[in-house]
mmCIF file of C-alpha atoms in Angstrom:
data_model
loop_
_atom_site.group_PDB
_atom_site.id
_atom_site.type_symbol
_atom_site.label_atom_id
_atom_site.label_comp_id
_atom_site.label_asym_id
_atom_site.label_seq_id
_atom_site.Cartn_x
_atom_site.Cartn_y
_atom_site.Cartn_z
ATOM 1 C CA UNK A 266 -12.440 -13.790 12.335
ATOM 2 C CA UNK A 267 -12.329 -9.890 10.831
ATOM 3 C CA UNK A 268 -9.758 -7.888 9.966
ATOM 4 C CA UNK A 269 -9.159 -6.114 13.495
ATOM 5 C CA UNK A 270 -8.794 -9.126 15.503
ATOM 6 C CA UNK A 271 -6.438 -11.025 12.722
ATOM 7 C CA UNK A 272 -4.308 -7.477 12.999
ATOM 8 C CA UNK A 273 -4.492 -7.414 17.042
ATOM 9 C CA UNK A 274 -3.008 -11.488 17.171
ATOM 10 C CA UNK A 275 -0.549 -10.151 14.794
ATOM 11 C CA UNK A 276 0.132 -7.097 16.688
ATOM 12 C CA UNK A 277 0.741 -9.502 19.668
ATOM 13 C CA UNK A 278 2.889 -11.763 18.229
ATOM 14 C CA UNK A 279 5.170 -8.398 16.710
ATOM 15 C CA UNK A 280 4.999 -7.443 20.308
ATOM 16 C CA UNK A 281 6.133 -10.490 21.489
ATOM 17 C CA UNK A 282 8.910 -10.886 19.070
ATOM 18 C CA UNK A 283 10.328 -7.586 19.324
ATOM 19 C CA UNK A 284 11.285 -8.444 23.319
ATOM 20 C CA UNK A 285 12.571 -11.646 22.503
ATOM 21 C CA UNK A 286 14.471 -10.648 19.694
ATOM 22 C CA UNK A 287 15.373 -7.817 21.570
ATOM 23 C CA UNK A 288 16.753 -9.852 24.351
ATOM 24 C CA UNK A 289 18.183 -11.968 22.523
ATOM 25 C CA UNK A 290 20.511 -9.542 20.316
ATOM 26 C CA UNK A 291 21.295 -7.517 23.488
ATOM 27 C CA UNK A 292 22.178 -9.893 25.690
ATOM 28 C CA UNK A 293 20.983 -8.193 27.815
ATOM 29 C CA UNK A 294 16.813 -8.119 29.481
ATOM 30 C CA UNK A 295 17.553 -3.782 31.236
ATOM 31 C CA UNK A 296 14.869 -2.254 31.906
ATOM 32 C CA UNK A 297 12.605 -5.186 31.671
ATOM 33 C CA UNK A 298 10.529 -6.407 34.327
ATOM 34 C CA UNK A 299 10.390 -10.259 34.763
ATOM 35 C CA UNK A 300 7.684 -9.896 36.830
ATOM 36 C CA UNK A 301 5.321 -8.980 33.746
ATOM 37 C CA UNK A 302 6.596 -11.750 31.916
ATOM 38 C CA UNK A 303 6.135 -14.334 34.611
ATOM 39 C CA UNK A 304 2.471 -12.763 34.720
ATOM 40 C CA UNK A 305 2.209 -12.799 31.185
ATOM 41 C CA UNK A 306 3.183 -16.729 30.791
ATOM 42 C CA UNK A 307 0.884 -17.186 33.546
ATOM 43 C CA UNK A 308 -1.798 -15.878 31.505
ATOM 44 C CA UNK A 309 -1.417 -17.879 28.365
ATOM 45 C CA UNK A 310 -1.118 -21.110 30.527
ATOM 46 C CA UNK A 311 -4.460 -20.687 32.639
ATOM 47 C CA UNK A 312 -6.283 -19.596 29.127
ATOM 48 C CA UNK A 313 -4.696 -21.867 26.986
ATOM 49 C CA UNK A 314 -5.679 -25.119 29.272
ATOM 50 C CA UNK A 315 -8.177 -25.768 26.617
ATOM 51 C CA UNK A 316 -5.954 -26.907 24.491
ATOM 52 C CA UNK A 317 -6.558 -30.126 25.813
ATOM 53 C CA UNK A 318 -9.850 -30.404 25.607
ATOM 54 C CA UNK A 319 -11.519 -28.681 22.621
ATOM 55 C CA UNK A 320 -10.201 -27.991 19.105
ATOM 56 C CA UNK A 321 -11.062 -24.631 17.591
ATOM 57 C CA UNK A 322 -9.314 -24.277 14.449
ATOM 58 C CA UNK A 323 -5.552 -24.464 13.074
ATOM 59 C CA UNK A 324 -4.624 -21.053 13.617
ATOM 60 C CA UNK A 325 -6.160 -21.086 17.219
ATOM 61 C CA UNK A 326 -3.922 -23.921 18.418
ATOM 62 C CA UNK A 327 -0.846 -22.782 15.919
ATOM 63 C CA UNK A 328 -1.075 -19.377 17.621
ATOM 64 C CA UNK A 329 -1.662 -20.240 21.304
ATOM 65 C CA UNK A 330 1.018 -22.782 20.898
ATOM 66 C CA UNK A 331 3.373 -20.106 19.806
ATOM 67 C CA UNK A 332 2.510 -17.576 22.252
ATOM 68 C CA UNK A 333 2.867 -19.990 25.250
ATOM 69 C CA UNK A 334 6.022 -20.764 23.607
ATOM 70 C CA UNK A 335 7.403 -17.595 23.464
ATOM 71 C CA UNK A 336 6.205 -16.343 26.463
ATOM 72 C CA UNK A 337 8.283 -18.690 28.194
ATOM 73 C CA UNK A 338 11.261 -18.342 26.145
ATOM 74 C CA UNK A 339 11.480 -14.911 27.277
ATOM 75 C CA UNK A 340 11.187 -15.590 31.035
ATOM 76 C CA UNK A 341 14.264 -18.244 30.344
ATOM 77 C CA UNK A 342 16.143 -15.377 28.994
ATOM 78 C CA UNK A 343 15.270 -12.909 31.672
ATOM 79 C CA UNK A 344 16.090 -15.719 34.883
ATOM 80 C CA UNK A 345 17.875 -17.924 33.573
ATOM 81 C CA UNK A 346 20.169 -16.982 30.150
ATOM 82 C CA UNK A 347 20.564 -13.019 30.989
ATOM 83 C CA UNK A 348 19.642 -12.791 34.152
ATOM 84 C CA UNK A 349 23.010 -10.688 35.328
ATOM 85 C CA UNK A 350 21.547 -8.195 33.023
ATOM 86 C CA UNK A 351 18.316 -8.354 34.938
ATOM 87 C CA UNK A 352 17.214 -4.825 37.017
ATOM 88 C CA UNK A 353 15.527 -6.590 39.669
ATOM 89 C CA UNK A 354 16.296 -3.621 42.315
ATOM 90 C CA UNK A 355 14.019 -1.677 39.988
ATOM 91 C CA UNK A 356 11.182 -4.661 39.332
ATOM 92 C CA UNK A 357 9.576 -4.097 42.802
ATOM 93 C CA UNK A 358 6.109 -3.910 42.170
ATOM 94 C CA UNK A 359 4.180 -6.102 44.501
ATOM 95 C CA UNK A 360 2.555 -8.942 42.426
ATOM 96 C CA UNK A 361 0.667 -10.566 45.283
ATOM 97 C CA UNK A 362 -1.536 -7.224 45.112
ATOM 98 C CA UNK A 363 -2.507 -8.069 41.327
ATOM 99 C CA UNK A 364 -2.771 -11.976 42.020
ATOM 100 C CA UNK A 365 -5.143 -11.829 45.386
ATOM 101 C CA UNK A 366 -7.780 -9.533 43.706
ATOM 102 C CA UNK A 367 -7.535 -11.366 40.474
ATOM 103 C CA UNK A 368 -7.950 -14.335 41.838
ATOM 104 C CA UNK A 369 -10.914 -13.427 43.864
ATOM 105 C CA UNK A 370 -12.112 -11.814 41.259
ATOM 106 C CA UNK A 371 -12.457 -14.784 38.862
ATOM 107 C CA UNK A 372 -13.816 -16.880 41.649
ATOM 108 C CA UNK A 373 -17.110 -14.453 42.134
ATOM 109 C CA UNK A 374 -17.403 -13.373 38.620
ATOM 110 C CA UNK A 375 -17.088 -15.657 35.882
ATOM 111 C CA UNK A 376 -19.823 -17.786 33.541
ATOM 112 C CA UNK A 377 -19.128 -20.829 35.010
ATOM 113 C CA UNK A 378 -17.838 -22.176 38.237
ATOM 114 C CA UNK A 379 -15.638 -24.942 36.931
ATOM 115 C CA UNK A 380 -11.878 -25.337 36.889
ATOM 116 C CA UNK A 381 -11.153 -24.604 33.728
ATOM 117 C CA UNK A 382 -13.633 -21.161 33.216
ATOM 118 C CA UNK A 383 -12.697 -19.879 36.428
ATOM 119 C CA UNK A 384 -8.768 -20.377 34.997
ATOM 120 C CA UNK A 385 -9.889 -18.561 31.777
ATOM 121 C CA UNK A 386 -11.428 -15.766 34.030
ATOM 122 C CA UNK A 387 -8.306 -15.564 36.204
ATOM 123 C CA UNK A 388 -6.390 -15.592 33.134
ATOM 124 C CA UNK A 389 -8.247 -12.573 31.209
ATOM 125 C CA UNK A 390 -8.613 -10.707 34.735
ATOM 126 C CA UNK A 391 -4.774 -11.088 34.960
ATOM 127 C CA UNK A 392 -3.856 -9.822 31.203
ATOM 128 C CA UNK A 393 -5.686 -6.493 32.056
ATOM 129 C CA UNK A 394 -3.138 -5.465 35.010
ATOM 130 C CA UNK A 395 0.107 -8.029 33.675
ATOM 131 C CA UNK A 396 1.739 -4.777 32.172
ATOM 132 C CA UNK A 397 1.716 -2.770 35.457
ATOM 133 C CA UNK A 398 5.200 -4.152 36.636
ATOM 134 C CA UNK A 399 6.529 -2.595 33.598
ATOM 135 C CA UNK A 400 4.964 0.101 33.728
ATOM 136 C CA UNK A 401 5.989 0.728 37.309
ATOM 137 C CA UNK A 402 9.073 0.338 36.181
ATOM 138 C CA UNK A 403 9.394 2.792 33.737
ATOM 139 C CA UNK A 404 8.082 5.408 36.367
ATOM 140 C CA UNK A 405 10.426 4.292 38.502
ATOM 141 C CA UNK A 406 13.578 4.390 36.561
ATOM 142 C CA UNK A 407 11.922 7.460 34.595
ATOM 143 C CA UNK A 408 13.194 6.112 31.154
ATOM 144 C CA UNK A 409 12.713 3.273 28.719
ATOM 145 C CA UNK A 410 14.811 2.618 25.664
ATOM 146 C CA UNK A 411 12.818 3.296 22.549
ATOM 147 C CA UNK A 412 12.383 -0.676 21.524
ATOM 148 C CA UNK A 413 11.046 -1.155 24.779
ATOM 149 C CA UNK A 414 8.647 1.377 23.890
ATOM 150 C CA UNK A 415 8.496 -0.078 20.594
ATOM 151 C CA UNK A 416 7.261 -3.511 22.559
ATOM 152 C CA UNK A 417 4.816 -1.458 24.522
ATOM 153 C CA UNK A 418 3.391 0.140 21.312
ATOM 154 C CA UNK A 419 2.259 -3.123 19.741
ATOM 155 C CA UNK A 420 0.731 -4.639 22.837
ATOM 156 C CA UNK A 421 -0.940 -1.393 23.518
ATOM 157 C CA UNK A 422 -2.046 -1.316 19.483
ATOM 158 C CA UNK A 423 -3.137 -5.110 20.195
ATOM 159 C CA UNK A 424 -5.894 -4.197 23.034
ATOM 160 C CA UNK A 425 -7.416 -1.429 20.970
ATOM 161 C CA UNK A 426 -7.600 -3.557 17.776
ATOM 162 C CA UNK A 427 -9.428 -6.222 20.150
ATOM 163 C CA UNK A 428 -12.094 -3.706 21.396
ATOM 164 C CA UNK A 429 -12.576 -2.893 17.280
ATOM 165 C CA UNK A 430 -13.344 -6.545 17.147
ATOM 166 C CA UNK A 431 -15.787 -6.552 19.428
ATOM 167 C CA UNK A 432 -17.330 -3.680 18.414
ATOM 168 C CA UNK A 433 -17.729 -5.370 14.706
ATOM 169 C CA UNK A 434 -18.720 -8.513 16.439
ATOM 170 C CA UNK A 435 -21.808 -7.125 18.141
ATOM 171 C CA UNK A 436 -22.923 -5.602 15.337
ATOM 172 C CA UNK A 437 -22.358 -8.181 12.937
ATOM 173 C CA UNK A 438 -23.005 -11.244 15.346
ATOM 174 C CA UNK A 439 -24.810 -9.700 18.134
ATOM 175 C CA UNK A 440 -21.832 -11.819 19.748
ATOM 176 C CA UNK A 441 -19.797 -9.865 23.175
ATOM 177 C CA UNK A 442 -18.121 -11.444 25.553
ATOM 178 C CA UNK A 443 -18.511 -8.997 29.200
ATOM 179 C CA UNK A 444 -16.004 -10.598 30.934
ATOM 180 C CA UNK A 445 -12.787 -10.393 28.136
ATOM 181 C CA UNK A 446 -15.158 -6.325 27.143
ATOM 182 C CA UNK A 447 -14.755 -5.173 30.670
ATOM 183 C CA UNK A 448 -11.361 -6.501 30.987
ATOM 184 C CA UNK A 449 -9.678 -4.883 27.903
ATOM 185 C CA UNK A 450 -11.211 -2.169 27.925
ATOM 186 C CA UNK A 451 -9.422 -1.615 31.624
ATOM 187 C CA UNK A 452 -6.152 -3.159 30.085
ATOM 188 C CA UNK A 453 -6.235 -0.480 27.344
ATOM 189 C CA UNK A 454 -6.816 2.515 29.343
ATOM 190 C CA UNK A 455 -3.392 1.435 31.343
ATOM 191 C CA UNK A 456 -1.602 2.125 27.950
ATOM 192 C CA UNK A 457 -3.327 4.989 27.075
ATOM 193 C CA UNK A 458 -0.626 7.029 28.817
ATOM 194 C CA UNK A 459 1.996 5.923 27.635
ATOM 195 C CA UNK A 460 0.354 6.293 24.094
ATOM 196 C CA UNK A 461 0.482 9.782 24.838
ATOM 197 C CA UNK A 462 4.312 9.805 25.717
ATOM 198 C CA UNK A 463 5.169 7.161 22.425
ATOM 199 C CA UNK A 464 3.777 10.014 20.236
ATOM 200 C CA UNK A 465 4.942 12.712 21.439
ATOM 201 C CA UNK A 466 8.514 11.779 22.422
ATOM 202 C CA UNK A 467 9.702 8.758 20.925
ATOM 203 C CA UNK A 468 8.377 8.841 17.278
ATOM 204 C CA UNK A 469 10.150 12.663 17.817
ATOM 205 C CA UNK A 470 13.288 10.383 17.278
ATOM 206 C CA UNK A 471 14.710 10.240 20.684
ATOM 207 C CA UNK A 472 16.421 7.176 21.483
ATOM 208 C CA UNK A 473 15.103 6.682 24.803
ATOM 209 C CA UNK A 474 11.654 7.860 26.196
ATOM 210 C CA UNK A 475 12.510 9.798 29.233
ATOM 211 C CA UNK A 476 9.481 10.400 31.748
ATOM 212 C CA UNK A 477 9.241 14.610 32.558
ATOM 213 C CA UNK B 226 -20.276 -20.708 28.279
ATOM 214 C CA UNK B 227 -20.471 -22.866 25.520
ATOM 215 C CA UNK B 228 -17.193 -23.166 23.150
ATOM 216 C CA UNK B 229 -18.357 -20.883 20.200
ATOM 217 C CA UNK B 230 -19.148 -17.921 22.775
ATOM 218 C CA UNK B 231 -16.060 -16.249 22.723
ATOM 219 C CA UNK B 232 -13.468 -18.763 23.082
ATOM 220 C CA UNK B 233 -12.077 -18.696 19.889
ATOM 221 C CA UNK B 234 -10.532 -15.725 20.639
ATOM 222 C CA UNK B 235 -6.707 -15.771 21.702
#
């Protein structure tokens, strides 16, 4: 553990929250896409399988505990609780062109071919392109209100922190991981975008980031 | 890959 990976899980969970809580206080899941959060829970439940079968450390099962949690709390709220609210005319990206790579992917490249490491490949394949229904979205509609954005920001600041880690793990451990290296490094250059339009636009103190 | 290569991270 170093300091940029403890800040990227807590940049996560902030992420994380702020939808829920978002959700939550609105009533109301516009200009969210489900889809990502289906593909997020997805995620945390083919990664977090080994749960079951080794122990890490307190805060590794505390935290994946939470996140699965969480992750599925906010897919109740978008199909279930809120889901009048929902903007499914405008949540059309086609998942099954993520999912079929992805899952081919994980099945040729991966460090083991066993259930559970070709679920954890699948899983950190999947988190690089999860995001893409939203941002879709976004494009789509051509706005996002600003604590959408706001959600954005921290999962976006939670990739970069990640690659920090890694960087200070290889030179401190001679430790790196390919696989999750390759991955979020791709998952971070999808939000490097709409980094661009978060500065210049939204911390401007508009209240909704509209797309030129 | 063996537990301590990597998958302590979340």
């Amino acid at each position: 553990m170093n300091v940029f990976r403890l800040a990227g899980d807590v940049s996560h969970l902030v992420a994380i929250i702020i939808l829920l809580l978002k959700i939550w206080r609105s009533k109301s899941c516009a200009g969210i896409s489900g889809k990502s959060q289906v593909l997020f829970a997805l995620v945390f439940t083919t990664r977090y399988l080994d749960l079951f079968t080794v122990f890490i450390s307190v805060y590794n099962t505390v935290m994946k505990v939470v996140f699965l949690a969480l992750s599925y709390a906010t897919v109740y709220l978008i199909y279930m609780r809120f889901r009048n609210s929902y903007n499914s005319e405008n949540d059309t990206f086609r998942v099954e062109f993520l999912l079929v790579p992805v899952i081919g992917l994980s099945f040729l490249e991966n460090y083991a071919f066993t259930p559970l490491e070709i679920l954890w490949t699948f899983s950190i394949f999947l988190e690089a392109v999860a995001i893409m229904p939203q941002l879709f979205m976004i494009t789509k509609t051509g706005e996002a209100e600003s604590i959408t954005t706001h959600y954005l920001f921290f999962l976006g600041l939670y990739r970069a922190l990640y690659i920090a880690n890694w960087v200070w793990r290889y030179h401190t451990e001679s430790f790196y991981d390919l696989i999750a290296i390759v991955s979020g490094v791709v998952q971070t250059i999808f939000f490097c975008d709409f980094f661009y339009l978060y500065f210049t636009r939204v911390l401007r103190g508009r209240g909704k980031m509209t797309l030129p | 890959m063996d537990d301590d290569f990597g998958k302590d991270e979340l």
